[in-house]
Short mmCIF file of C-alpha atoms in Angstrom, two decimals:
data_model
loop_
_atom_site.label_atom_id
_atom_site.label_comp_id
_atom_site.label_asym_id
_atom_site.label_seq_id
_atom_site.Cartn_x
_atom_site.Cartn_y
_atom_site.Cartn_z
CA UNK Q 1 0.00 0.00 0.00
CA UNK Q 2 2.83 2.36 0.87
CA UNK Q 3 4.54 1.50 -2.42
CA UNK Q 4 1.35 2.27 -4.35
CA UNK Q 5 0.99 5.57 -2.50
CA UNK Q 6 4.59 6.50 -3.33
CA UNK Q 7 3.95 5.61 -6.98
CA UNK Q 8 0.92 7.88 -7.24
CA UNK Q 9 2.73 10.62 -5.34
CA UNK Q 10 5.45 10.55 -7.99
CA UNK Q 11 2.86 10.54 -10.78
CA UNK Q 12 0.98 13.56 -9.43
CA UNK Q 13 4.26 15.31 -8.64
CA UNK Q 14 5.54 14.91 -12.20
CA UNK Q 15 2.16 15.93 -13.64
CA UNK Q 16 2.14 18.89 -11.27
CA UNK Q 17 5.54 19.94 -12.62
CA UNK Q 18 4.37 19.67 -16.21
CA UNK Q 19 1.10 21.54 -15.71
CA UNK Q 20 2.67 24.15 -13.43
CA UNK Q 21 5.35 24.79 -16.04
CA UNK Q 22 2.54 25.34 -18.54
CA UNK Q 23 1.01 27.80 -16.04
CA UNK Q 24 4.30 29.68 -15.92
CA UNK Q 25 4.41 29.76 -19.73
CA UNK Q 26 0.77 30.87 -20.13
CA UNK Q 27 1.52 34.63 -19.73
CA UNK Q 28 3.93 34.58 -22.69
CA UNK Q 29 1.26 35.83 -25.18
CA UNK Q 30 0.41 38.60 -22.73
CA UNK Q 31 3.99 39.82 -22.47
CA UNK Q 32 4.50 39.36 -26.20
CA UNK Q 33 1.66 41.84 -26.65
CA UNK Q 34 3.27 44.16 -24.10
CA UNK Q 35 6.60 43.96 -25.94
CA UNK Q 36 4.92 44.51 -29.30
CA UNK Q 37 2.92 47.54 -28.15
CA UNK Q 38 5.74 48.85 -25.95
CA UNK Q 39 3.15 49.50 -23.23
CA UNK Q 40 1.68 47.55 -20.31
CA UNK Q 41 -1.81 49.07 -20.79
CA UNK Q 42 -4.17 47.52 -18.22
CA UNK Q 43 -1.94 44.64 -17.17
CA UNK Q 44 -0.97 44.29 -13.50
CA UNK Q 45 2.38 43.19 -12.05
CA UNK Q 46 1.02 42.09 -8.65
CA UNK Q 47 0.27 38.43 -9.60
CA UNK Q 48 3.80 37.94 -10.93
CA UNK Q 49 5.51 39.56 -7.93
CA UNK Q 50 3.44 37.46 -5.52
CA UNK Q 51 4.09 34.32 -7.59
CA UNK Q 52 7.85 34.99 -7.48
CA UNK Q 53 7.71 35.40 -3.70
CA UNK Q 54 5.71 32.19 -3.34
CA UNK Q 55 8.17 30.24 -5.50
CA UNK Q 56 11.08 31.47 -3.36
CA UNK Q 57 9.27 30.39 -0.20
CA UNK Q 58 8.47 26.92 -1.56
CA UNK Q 59 12.12 26.40 -2.50
CA UNK Q 60 13.14 27.30 1.04
CA UNK Q 61 10.43 25.01 2.45
CA UNK Q 62 11.53 22.13 0.22
CA UNK Q 63 15.14 22.57 1.31
CA UNK Q 64 14.05 22.15 4.94
CA UNK Q 65 12.23 18.89 4.22
CA UNK Q 66 13.25 15.61 2.64
CA UNK Q 67 11.87 13.94 -0.48
CA UNK Q 68 10.73 17.25 -2.01
CA UNK Q 69 12.86 17.43 -5.15
CA UNK Q 70 9.81 17.98 -7.35
CA UNK Q 71 8.96 21.12 -5.39
CA UNK Q 72 12.48 22.46 -5.96
CA UNK Q 73 12.50 21.82 -9.71
CA UNK Q 74 9.20 23.51 -10.55
CA UNK Q 75 9.66 26.48 -8.25
CA UNK Q 76 13.17 27.09 -9.58
CA UNK Q 77 11.71 27.31 -13.07
CA UNK Q 78 8.99 29.56 -11.68
CA UNK Q 79 11.55 31.95 -10.17
CA UNK Q 80 13.34 32.31 -13.51
CA UNK Q 81 10.18 32.88 -15.56
CA UNK Q 82 8.54 35.26 -13.09
CA UNK Q 83 11.74 37.31 -12.98
CA UNK Q 84 11.66 37.60 -16.79
CA UNK Q 85 8.01 38.67 -16.77
CA UNK Q 86 8.59 41.29 -14.09
CA UNK Q 87 11.62 42.62 -15.96
CA UNK Q 88 9.56 43.07 -19.14
CA UNK Q 89 6.85 44.83 -17.14
CA UNK Q 90 9.38 47.20 -15.58
CA UNK Q 91 10.78 48.09 -19.00
CA UNK Q 92 7.46 49.14 -20.52
CA UNK Q 93 5.45 50.21 -17.46
CA UNK Q 94 4.68 53.91 -16.87
CA UNK Q 95 6.81 55.59 -14.17
CA UNK Q 96 4.17 55.31 -11.43
CA UNK Q 97 3.51 51.60 -12.04
CA UNK Q 98 7.25 50.95 -12.27
CA UNK Q 99 7.90 52.57 -8.90
CA UNK Q 100 5.01 50.67 -7.28
CA UNK Q 101 6.31 47.37 -8.66
CA UNK Q 102 9.84 48.04 -7.42
CA UNK Q 103 8.52 48.95 -3.99
CA UNK Q 104 6.50 45.74 -3.87
CA UNK Q 105 9.53 43.69 -4.97
CA UNK Q 106 11.80 45.17 -2.33
CA UNK Q 107 9.25 44.91 0.48
CA UNK Q 108 8.28 41.30 -0.22
CA UNK Q 109 11.07 39.49 -2.07
CA UNK Q 110 13.96 41.17 -0.26
CA UNK Q 111 12.82 42.44 3.14
CA UNK Q 112 9.95 40.00 3.70
CA UNK Q 113 11.83 36.90 2.55
CA UNK Q 114 14.90 37.91 4.55
CA UNK Q 115 12.84 38.30 7.74
CA UNK Q 116 11.23 34.89 7.19
CA UNK Q 117 14.63 33.20 6.84
CA UNK Q 118 15.94 34.95 9.96
CA UNK Q 119 12.79 34.02 11.91
CA UNK Q 120 12.98 30.38 10.85
CA UNK Q 121 16.67 30.03 11.54
CA UNK Q 122 16.87 31.77 14.90
CA UNK Q 123 13.37 31.73 16.42
CA UNK Q 124 12.57 28.05 15.80
CA UNK Q 125 13.76 25.60 18.44
CA UNK Q 126 14.41 22.72 16.09
CA UNK Q 127 14.09 21.41 12.55
CA UNK Q 128 10.46 20.37 13.07
CA UNK Q 129 9.46 23.81 14.33
CA UNK Q 130 11.34 25.42 11.46
CA UNK Q 131 9.46 23.30 8.92
CA UNK Q 132 6.14 24.08 10.63
CA UNK Q 133 6.76 27.86 10.63
CA UNK Q 134 7.86 28.01 7.00
CA UNK Q 135 5.06 25.62 6.01
CA UNK Q 136 2.39 27.88 7.48
CA UNK Q 137 3.93 30.91 5.78
CA UNK Q 138 4.01 29.03 2.45
CA UNK Q 139 0.37 28.09 2.90
CA UNK Q 140 -0.64 31.71 3.47
CA UNK Q 141 1.27 33.04 0.50
CA UNK Q 142 0.06 30.24 -1.75
CA UNK Q 143 -3.44 31.45 -0.96
CA UNK Q 144 -2.25 34.94 -1.93
CA UNK Q 145 -1.03 33.59 -5.28
CA UNK Q 146 -4.48 32.20 -6.01
CA UNK Q 147 -6.22 35.31 -4.69
CA UNK Q 148 -4.01 37.74 -6.66
CA UNK Q 149 -5.86 37.16 -9.99
CA UNK Q 150 -9.05 38.38 -8.29
CA UNK Q 151 -7.97 41.94 -9.19
CA UNK Q 152 -8.18 40.83 -12.82
CA UNK Q 153 -11.54 39.14 -12.12
CA UNK Q 154 -12.83 42.45 -10.74
CA UNK Q 155 -11.60 44.23 -13.85
CA UNK Q 156 -13.35 41.68 -16.08
CA UNK Q 157 -16.64 42.14 -14.21
CA UNK Q 158 -16.30 45.92 -14.34
CA UNK Q 159 -15.35 46.21 -18.03
CA UNK Q 160 -17.19 43.08 -19.20
CA UNK Q 161 -14.09 42.23 -21.22
CA UNK Q 162 -11.75 39.22 -20.90
CA UNK Q 163 -8.89 40.92 -22.74
CA UNK Q 164 -6.67 40.91 -19.64
CA UNK Q 165 -7.63 37.42 -18.40
CA UNK Q 166 -6.14 34.77 -20.71
CA UNK Q 167 -8.23 31.60 -20.80
CA UNK Q 168 -5.19 29.29 -21.00
CA UNK Q 169 -3.81 30.74 -17.77
CA UNK Q 170 -7.09 30.05 -15.96
CA UNK Q 171 -7.32 26.53 -17.37
CA UNK Q 172 -3.79 25.47 -16.48
CA UNK Q 173 -4.06 27.13 -13.08
CA UNK Q 174 -7.05 24.93 -12.32
CA UNK Q 175 -5.34 21.75 -13.55
CA UNK Q 176 -2.21 22.61 -11.57
CA UNK Q 177 -4.25 23.06 -8.40
CA UNK Q 178 -5.79 19.61 -8.88
CA UNK Q 179 -2.40 17.90 -9.36
CA UNK Q 180 -0.73 19.55 -6.38
CA UNK Q 181 -3.74 18.92 -4.17
CA UNK Q 182 -3.44 15.15 -4.67
CA UNK Q 183 0.35 15.35 -4.39
CA UNK Q 184 0.09 17.06 -1.01
CA UNK Q 185 -2.71 14.76 0.10
CA UNK Q 186 -0.70 11.62 -0.70
CA UNK Q 187 2.34 13.08 1.08
CA UNK Q 188 0.10 14.03 4.01
CA UNK Q 189 1.51 17.53 3.65
CA UNK Q 190 -1.51 19.79 4.14
CA UNK Q 191 0.57 22.90 3.63
CA UNK Q 192 0.61 21.83 -0.02
CA UNK Q 193 -2.89 20.38 -0.29
CA UNK Q 194 -5.04 23.04 1.43
CA UNK Q 195 -4.22 26.16 -0.65
CA UNK Q 196 -4.80 24.25 -3.89
CA UNK Q 197 -8.45 23.83 -2.93
CA UNK Q 198 -8.74 27.61 -3.28
CA UNK Q 199 -6.68 27.46 -6.47
CA UNK Q 200 -9.17 25.06 -8.01
CA UNK Q 201 -12.12 27.22 -6.89
CA UNK Q 202 -10.72 30.49 -8.25
CA UNK Q 203 -9.64 28.78 -11.46
CA UNK Q 204 -13.19 27.56 -12.08
CA UNK Q 205 -14.49 31.07 -11.32
CA UNK Q 206 -12.17 32.63 -13.90
CA UNK Q 207 -13.18 30.13 -16.58
CA UNK Q 208 -16.87 30.77 -15.87
CA UNK Q 209 -16.30 34.52 -16.24
CA UNK Q 210 -14.44 33.92 -19.48
CA UNK Q 211 -17.36 31.93 -20.90
CA UNK Q 212 -19.80 34.65 -19.81
CA UNK Q 213 -17.91 37.66 -21.17
CA UNK Q 214 -15.93 36.19 -24.08
CA UNK Q 215 -18.53 37.36 -26.65
CA UNK Q 216 -19.00 40.82 -25.16
CA UNK Q 217 -15.55 42.08 -26.17
CA UNK Q 218 -16.56 42.66 -29.76
CA UNK Q 219 -19.85 44.28 -28.76
CA UNK Q 220 -18.04 46.52 -26.31
CA UNK Q 221 -15.59 47.64 -28.98
CA UNK Q 222 -18.42 48.38 -31.38
CA UNK Q 223 -20.25 50.40 -28.74
CA UNK Q 224 -17.21 52.38 -27.65
CA UNK Q 225 -15.35 52.70 -30.94
CA UNK Q 226 -14.25 56.11 -32.13
CA UNK Q 227 -17.14 57.75 -33.98
CA UNK Q 228 -16.63 58.62 -37.60
CA UNK Q 229 -16.40 62.27 -38.53
CA UNK Q 230 -19.29 63.19 -40.80
CA UNK Q 231 -18.38 66.01 -43.12
CA UNK Q 232 -20.98 68.38 -44.44
CA UNK Q 233 -19.19 70.99 -46.55
CA UNK Q 234 -16.83 72.56 -44.02
CA UNK Q 235 -18.70 71.55 -40.82
CA UNK Q 236 -17.33 68.65 -38.76
CA UNK Q 237 -19.91 66.97 -36.52
CA UNK Q 238 -18.34 65.52 -33.42
CA UNK Q 239 -19.89 62.83 -31.27
CA UNK Q 240 -19.93 64.10 -27.67
CA UNK Q 241 -20.25 60.57 -26.25
CA UNK Q 242 -16.60 59.73 -26.79
CA UNK Q 243 -14.23 58.24 -24.21
CA UNK Q 244 -12.59 60.80 -21.87
CA UNK Q 245 -9.11 60.27 -23.38
CA UNK Q 246 -10.41 60.84 -26.92
CA UNK Q 247 -12.47 63.81 -25.79
CA UNK Q 248 -9.40 65.43 -24.21
CA UNK Q 249 -7.37 64.92 -27.37
CA UNK Q 250 -10.23 66.24 -29.52
CA UNK Q 251 -10.54 69.33 -27.33
CA UNK Q 252 -6.84 70.00 -27.83
CA UNK Q 253 -7.23 69.67 -31.60
CA UNK Q 254 -10.24 71.99 -31.52
CA UNK Q 255 -8.31 74.61 -29.56
CA UNK Q 256 -5.39 74.37 -31.97
CA UNK Q 257 -7.72 74.64 -34.95
CA UNK Q 258 -9.43 77.67 -33.44
CA UNK Q 259 -6.04 79.36 -32.97
CA UNK Q 260 -5.09 78.64 -36.57
CA UNK Q 261 -8.46 79.77 -37.89
CA UNK Q 262 -8.24 83.06 -36.03
CA UNK Q 263 -5.28 84.03 -38.21
CA UNK Q 264 -6.84 82.93 -41.52
CA UNK Q 265 -8.56 85.20 -43.99
CA UNK Q 266 -11.94 84.24 -45.44
CA UNK Q 267 -11.82 82.29 -48.64
CA UNK Q 268 -13.24 83.90 -51.72
CA UNK Q 269 -15.72 81.36 -53.02
CA UNK Q 270 -15.98 83.21 -56.34
CA UNK Q 271 -12.35 82.47 -57.10
CA UNK Q 272 -11.23 79.66 -59.33
CA UNK Q 273 -12.00 76.43 -57.45
CA UNK Q 274 -9.00 74.75 -59.01
CA UNK Q 275 -6.68 77.28 -57.39
CA UNK Q 276 -6.95 76.94 -53.66
CA UNK Q 277 -5.08 79.78 -51.97
CA UNK Q 278 -6.35 78.96 -48.53
CA UNK Q 279 -7.96 76.09 -46.64
CA UNK Q 280 -11.07 76.93 -44.69
CA UNK Q 281 -11.50 75.15 -41.38
CA UNK Q 282 -14.65 75.47 -39.38
CA UNK Q 283 -14.82 73.83 -35.96
CA UNK Q 284 -18.04 73.41 -34.08
CA UNK Q 285 -17.44 74.29 -30.40
CA UNK Q 286 -20.30 73.91 -27.88
CA UNK Q 287 -21.31 77.29 -26.45
CA UNK Q 288 -23.88 78.39 -23.95
CA UNK Q 289 -25.76 80.36 -26.58
CA UNK Q 290 -25.83 77.60 -29.12
CA UNK Q 291 -26.73 73.91 -29.01
CA UNK Q 292 -23.83 71.65 -30.08
CA UNK Q 293 -24.33 69.41 -33.08
CA UNK Q 294 -24.30 65.82 -31.85
CA UNK Q 295 -24.12 62.77 -34.09
#
């Protein structure tokens, strides 16, 4: 019976490594888009910083225990990949997001991890207490890893768009949670098994949200797309229901056009139409005395 249990422990451990590695690779399309657009847009760095911290903790926990080589292999790969993702984010993130990410990195992965190592090494009375302390800390931060994508879930529910929640990441996260749950259960290591129950739950939630909102992305783009400019002679009709960023840019263009127009002379319409000496620009600006023309 013990031999059979060890066999299945190895099976779920290897499968957990394979699926978890796929989880670590799932954000590659996301960061390829970031690299292509040279901007992070609405993407968040928090899940990757927390995942890096969790991987570091699990390596430390595995080093304190025996027969945990599979934990070391997958979390080592996780540390490398998460570091690459965070580096790409830092390159293309706006200054404010870059500073926030660096502050989070220093406070968790440097200061926090250092304090945990010091606490485990000097506060624990023996090897068993040291394993118990680090195990509880790993359990808590594993829960944080699974809870971190909830900020993306909130964004999906608010925007009704799954653009920033890749389906493959949610799928492999769920499968990984299942594999590591049975691995921890067979090892009788509940520090591994318990947090993966939450991982499975949140993974299912993300996939349900993806199925609900996957078809609303196109409709949302159609509803919020930039309105066409309808030209009637020299009058430009501007839709006033534009996004705030577009409206701000349009206002700037309108102000610039008004400044240019103030220095232009009227065009003589009786002149030869084939010889255009001047371009007439007329901009419709909403005033209190007049009602703006709305498409």
